[in-house]
mmCIF file of C-alpha atoms in Angstrom:
data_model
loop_
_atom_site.group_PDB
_atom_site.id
_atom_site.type_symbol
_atom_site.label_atom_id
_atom_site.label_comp_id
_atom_site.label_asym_id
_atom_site.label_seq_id
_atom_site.Cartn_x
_atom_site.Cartn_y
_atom_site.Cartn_z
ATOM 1 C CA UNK A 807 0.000 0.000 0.000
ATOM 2 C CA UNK A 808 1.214 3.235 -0.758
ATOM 3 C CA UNK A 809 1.618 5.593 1.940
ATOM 4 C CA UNK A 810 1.313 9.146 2.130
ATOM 5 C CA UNK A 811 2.134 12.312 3.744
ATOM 6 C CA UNK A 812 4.672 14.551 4.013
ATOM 7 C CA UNK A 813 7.641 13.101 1.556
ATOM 8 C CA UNK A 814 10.734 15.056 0.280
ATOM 9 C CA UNK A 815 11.072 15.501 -3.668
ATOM 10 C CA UNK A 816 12.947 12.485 -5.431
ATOM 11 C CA UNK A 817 16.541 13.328 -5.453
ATOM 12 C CA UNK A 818 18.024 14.932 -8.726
ATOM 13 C CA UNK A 819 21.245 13.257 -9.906
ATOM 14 C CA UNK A 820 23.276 14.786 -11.829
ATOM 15 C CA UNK A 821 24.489 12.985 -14.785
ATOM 16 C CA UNK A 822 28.163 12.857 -14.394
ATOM 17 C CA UNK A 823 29.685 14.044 -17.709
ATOM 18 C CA UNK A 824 31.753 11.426 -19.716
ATOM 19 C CA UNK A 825 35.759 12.723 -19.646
ATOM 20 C CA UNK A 826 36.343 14.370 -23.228
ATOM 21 C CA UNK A 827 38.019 12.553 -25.812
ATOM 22 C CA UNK A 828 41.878 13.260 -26.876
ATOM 23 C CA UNK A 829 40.380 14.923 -29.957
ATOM 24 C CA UNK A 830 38.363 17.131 -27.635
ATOM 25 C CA UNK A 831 40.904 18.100 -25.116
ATOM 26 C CA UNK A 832 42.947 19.056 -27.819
ATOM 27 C CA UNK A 833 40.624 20.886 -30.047
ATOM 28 C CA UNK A 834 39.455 22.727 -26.262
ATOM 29 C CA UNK A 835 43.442 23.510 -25.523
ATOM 30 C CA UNK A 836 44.513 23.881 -29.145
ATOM 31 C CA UNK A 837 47.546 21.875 -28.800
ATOM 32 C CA UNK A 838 49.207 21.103 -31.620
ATOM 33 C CA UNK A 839 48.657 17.692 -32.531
ATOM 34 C CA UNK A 840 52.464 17.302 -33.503
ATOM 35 C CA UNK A 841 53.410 18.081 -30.085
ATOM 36 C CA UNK A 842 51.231 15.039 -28.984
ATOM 37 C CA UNK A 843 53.488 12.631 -30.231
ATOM 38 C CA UNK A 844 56.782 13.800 -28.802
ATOM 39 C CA UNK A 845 58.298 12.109 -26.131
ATOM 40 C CA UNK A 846 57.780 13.992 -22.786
ATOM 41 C CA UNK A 847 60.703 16.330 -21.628
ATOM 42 C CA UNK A 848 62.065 15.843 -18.450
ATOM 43 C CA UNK A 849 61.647 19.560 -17.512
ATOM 44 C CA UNK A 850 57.701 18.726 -18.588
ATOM 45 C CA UNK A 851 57.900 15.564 -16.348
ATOM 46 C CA UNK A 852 59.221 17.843 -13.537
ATOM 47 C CA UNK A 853 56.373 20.134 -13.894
ATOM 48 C CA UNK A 854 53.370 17.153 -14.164
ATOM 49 C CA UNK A 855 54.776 15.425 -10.993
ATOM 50 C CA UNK A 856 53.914 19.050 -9.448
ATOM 51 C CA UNK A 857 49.888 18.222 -10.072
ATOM 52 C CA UNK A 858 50.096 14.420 -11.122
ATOM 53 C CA UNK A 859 48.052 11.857 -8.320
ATOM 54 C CA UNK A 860 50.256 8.649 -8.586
ATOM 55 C CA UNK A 861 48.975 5.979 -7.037
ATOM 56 C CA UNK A 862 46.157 6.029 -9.205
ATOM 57 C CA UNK A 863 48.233 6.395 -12.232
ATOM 58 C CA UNK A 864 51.261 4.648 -11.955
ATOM 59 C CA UNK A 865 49.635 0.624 -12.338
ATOM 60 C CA UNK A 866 48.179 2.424 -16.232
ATOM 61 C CA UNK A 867 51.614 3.547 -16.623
ATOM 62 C CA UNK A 868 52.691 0.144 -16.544
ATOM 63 C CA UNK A 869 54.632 -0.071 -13.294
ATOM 64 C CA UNK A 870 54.242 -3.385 -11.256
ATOM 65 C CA UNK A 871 53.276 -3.462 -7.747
ATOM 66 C CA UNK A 872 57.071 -3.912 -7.039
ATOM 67 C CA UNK A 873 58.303 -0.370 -8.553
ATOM 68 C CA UNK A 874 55.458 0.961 -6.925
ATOM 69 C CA UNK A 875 56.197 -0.376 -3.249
ATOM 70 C CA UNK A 876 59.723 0.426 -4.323
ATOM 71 C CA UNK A 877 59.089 3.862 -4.998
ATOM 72 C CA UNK A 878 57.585 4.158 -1.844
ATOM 73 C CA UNK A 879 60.330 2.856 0.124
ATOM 74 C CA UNK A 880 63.009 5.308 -1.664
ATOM 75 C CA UNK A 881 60.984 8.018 -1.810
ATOM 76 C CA UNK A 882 60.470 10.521 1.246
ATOM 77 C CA UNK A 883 57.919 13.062 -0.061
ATOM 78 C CA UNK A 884 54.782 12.524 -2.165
ATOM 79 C CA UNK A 885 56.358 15.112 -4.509
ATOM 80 C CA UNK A 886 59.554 12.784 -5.007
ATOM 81 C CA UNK A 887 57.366 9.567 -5.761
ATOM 82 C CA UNK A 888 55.057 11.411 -8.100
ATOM 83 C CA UNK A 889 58.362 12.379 -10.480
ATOM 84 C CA UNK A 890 59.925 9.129 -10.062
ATOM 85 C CA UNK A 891 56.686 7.598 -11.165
ATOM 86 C CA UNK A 892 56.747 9.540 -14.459
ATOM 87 C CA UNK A 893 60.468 8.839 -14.714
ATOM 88 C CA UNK A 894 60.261 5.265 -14.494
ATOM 89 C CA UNK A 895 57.532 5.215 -17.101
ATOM 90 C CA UNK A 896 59.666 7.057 -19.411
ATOM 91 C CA UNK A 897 62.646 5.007 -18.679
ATOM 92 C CA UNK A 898 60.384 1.978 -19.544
ATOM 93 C CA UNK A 899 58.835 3.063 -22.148
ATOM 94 C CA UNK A 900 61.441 4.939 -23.966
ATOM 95 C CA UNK A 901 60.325 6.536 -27.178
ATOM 96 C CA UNK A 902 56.717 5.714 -26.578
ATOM 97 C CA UNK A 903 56.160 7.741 -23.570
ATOM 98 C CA UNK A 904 54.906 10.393 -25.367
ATOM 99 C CA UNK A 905 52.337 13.337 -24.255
ATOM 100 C CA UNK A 906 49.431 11.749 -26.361
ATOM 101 C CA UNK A 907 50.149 7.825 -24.125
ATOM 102 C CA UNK A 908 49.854 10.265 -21.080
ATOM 103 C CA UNK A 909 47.113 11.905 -21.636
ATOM 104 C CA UNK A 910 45.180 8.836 -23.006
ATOM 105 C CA UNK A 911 46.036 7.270 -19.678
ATOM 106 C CA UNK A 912 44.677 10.040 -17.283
ATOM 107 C CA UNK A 913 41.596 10.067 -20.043
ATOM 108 C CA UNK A 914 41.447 6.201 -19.874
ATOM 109 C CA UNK A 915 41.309 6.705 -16.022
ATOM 110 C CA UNK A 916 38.610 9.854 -15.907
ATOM 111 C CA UNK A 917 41.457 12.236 -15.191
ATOM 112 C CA UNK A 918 40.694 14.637 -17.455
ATOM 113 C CA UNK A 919 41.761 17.371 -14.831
ATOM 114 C CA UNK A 920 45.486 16.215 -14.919
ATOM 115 C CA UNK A 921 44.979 15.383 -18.316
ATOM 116 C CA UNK A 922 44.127 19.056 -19.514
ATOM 117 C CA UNK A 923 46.974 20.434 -17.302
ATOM 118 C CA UNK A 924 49.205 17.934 -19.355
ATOM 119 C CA UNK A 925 47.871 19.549 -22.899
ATOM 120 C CA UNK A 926 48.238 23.582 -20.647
ATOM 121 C CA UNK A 927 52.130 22.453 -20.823
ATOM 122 C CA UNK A 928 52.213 22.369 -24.241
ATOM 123 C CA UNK A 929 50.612 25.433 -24.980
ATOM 124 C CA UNK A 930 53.178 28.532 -26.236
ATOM 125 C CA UNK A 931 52.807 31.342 -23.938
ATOM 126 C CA UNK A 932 50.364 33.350 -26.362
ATOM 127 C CA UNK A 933 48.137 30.347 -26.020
ATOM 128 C CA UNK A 934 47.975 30.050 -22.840
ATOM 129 C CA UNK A 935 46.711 33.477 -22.354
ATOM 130 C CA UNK A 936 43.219 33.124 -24.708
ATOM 131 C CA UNK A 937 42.488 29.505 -23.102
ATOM 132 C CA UNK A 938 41.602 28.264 -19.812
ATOM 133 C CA UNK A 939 44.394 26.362 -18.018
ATOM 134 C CA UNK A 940 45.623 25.705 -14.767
ATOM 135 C CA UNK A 941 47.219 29.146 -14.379
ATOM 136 C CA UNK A 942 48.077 29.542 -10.394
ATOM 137 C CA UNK A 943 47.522 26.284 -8.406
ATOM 138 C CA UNK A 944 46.654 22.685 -9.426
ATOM 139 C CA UNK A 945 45.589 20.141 -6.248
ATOM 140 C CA UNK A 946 44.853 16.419 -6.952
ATOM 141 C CA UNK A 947 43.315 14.482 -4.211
ATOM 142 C CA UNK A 948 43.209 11.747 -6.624
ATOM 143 C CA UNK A 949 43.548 8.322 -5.077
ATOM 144 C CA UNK A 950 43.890 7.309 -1.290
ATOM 145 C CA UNK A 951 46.917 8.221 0.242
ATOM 146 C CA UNK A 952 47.495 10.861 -2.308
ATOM 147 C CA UNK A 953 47.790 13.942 -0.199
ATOM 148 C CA UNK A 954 46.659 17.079 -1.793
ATOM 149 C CA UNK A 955 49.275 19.630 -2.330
ATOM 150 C CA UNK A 956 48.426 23.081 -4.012
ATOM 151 C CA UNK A 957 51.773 23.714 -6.005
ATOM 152 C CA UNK A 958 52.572 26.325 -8.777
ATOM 153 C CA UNK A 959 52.188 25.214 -12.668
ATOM 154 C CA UNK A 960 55.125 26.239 -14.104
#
């Protein structure tokens, strides 16, 4: 039997938004799609490990369990892990760690946060200015024991 009386309004979920596609990012950052298939720089590394939650992304990276406990153990600060993380991946990957791999992987992962702040990197300075970016802070509470850490984007 139904009942009635005083009943609050069904909820209204909101539909969570699929991440964008590379295409999209790109198109949204106008990137230049040569760019994407460069291998990332180590100064570009140095600035993603600034915004970049690991644990969640370093088993899509490819590294086992072991480099990740090992990581751990060498590592003091979350900022150290998160560019030895990227590091690694390049060492492992060589050629094929490219820009457009690491952005497919934070996109794979519904990351498209870190994944945008990736494609802000590549932007020349003049670009940077008419588009939206991560200009002054970028925080990732991405995965547990990830601590957020506000840090510049350089």
């Amino acid at each position: 039997p139904e009942t009635t009386g005083a009943s609050s309004p069904p909820l209204k979920l909101k539909a969570m938004e699929p991440p964008p596609t590379l295409e999209e990012l790109v198109r949204k950052v106008q990137v230049s799609p040569k760019l994407l298939d460069q291998k990332c720089s180590d100064e570009h590394l140095k600035s993603i490990s600034l915004f970049l939650g690991w644990r969640r992304v370093a088993p899509h990276l490819g590294l086992s369990k072991m480099d990740i406990e090992a990581i751990e153990a060498e590592k003091r600060t979350e900022g150290e892990r998160r560019l030895k993380v990227l590091q690694k991946w390049k060492m492992k990957y060589g050629s094929k760690a490219t820009y457009k791999s690491l952005i497919t992987v934070l996109l794979a992962i519904e990351n498209a946060e870190d994944a945008e702040g990736v494609c802000a990197l590549l932007q020349t300075p003049a670009d940077a200015d008419k588009h939206s970016a991560p200009t002054a802070t970028a925080t990732t509470p991405t995965a547990p024991g990830d601590r957020q850490q506000s840090s510049p984007v350089t």
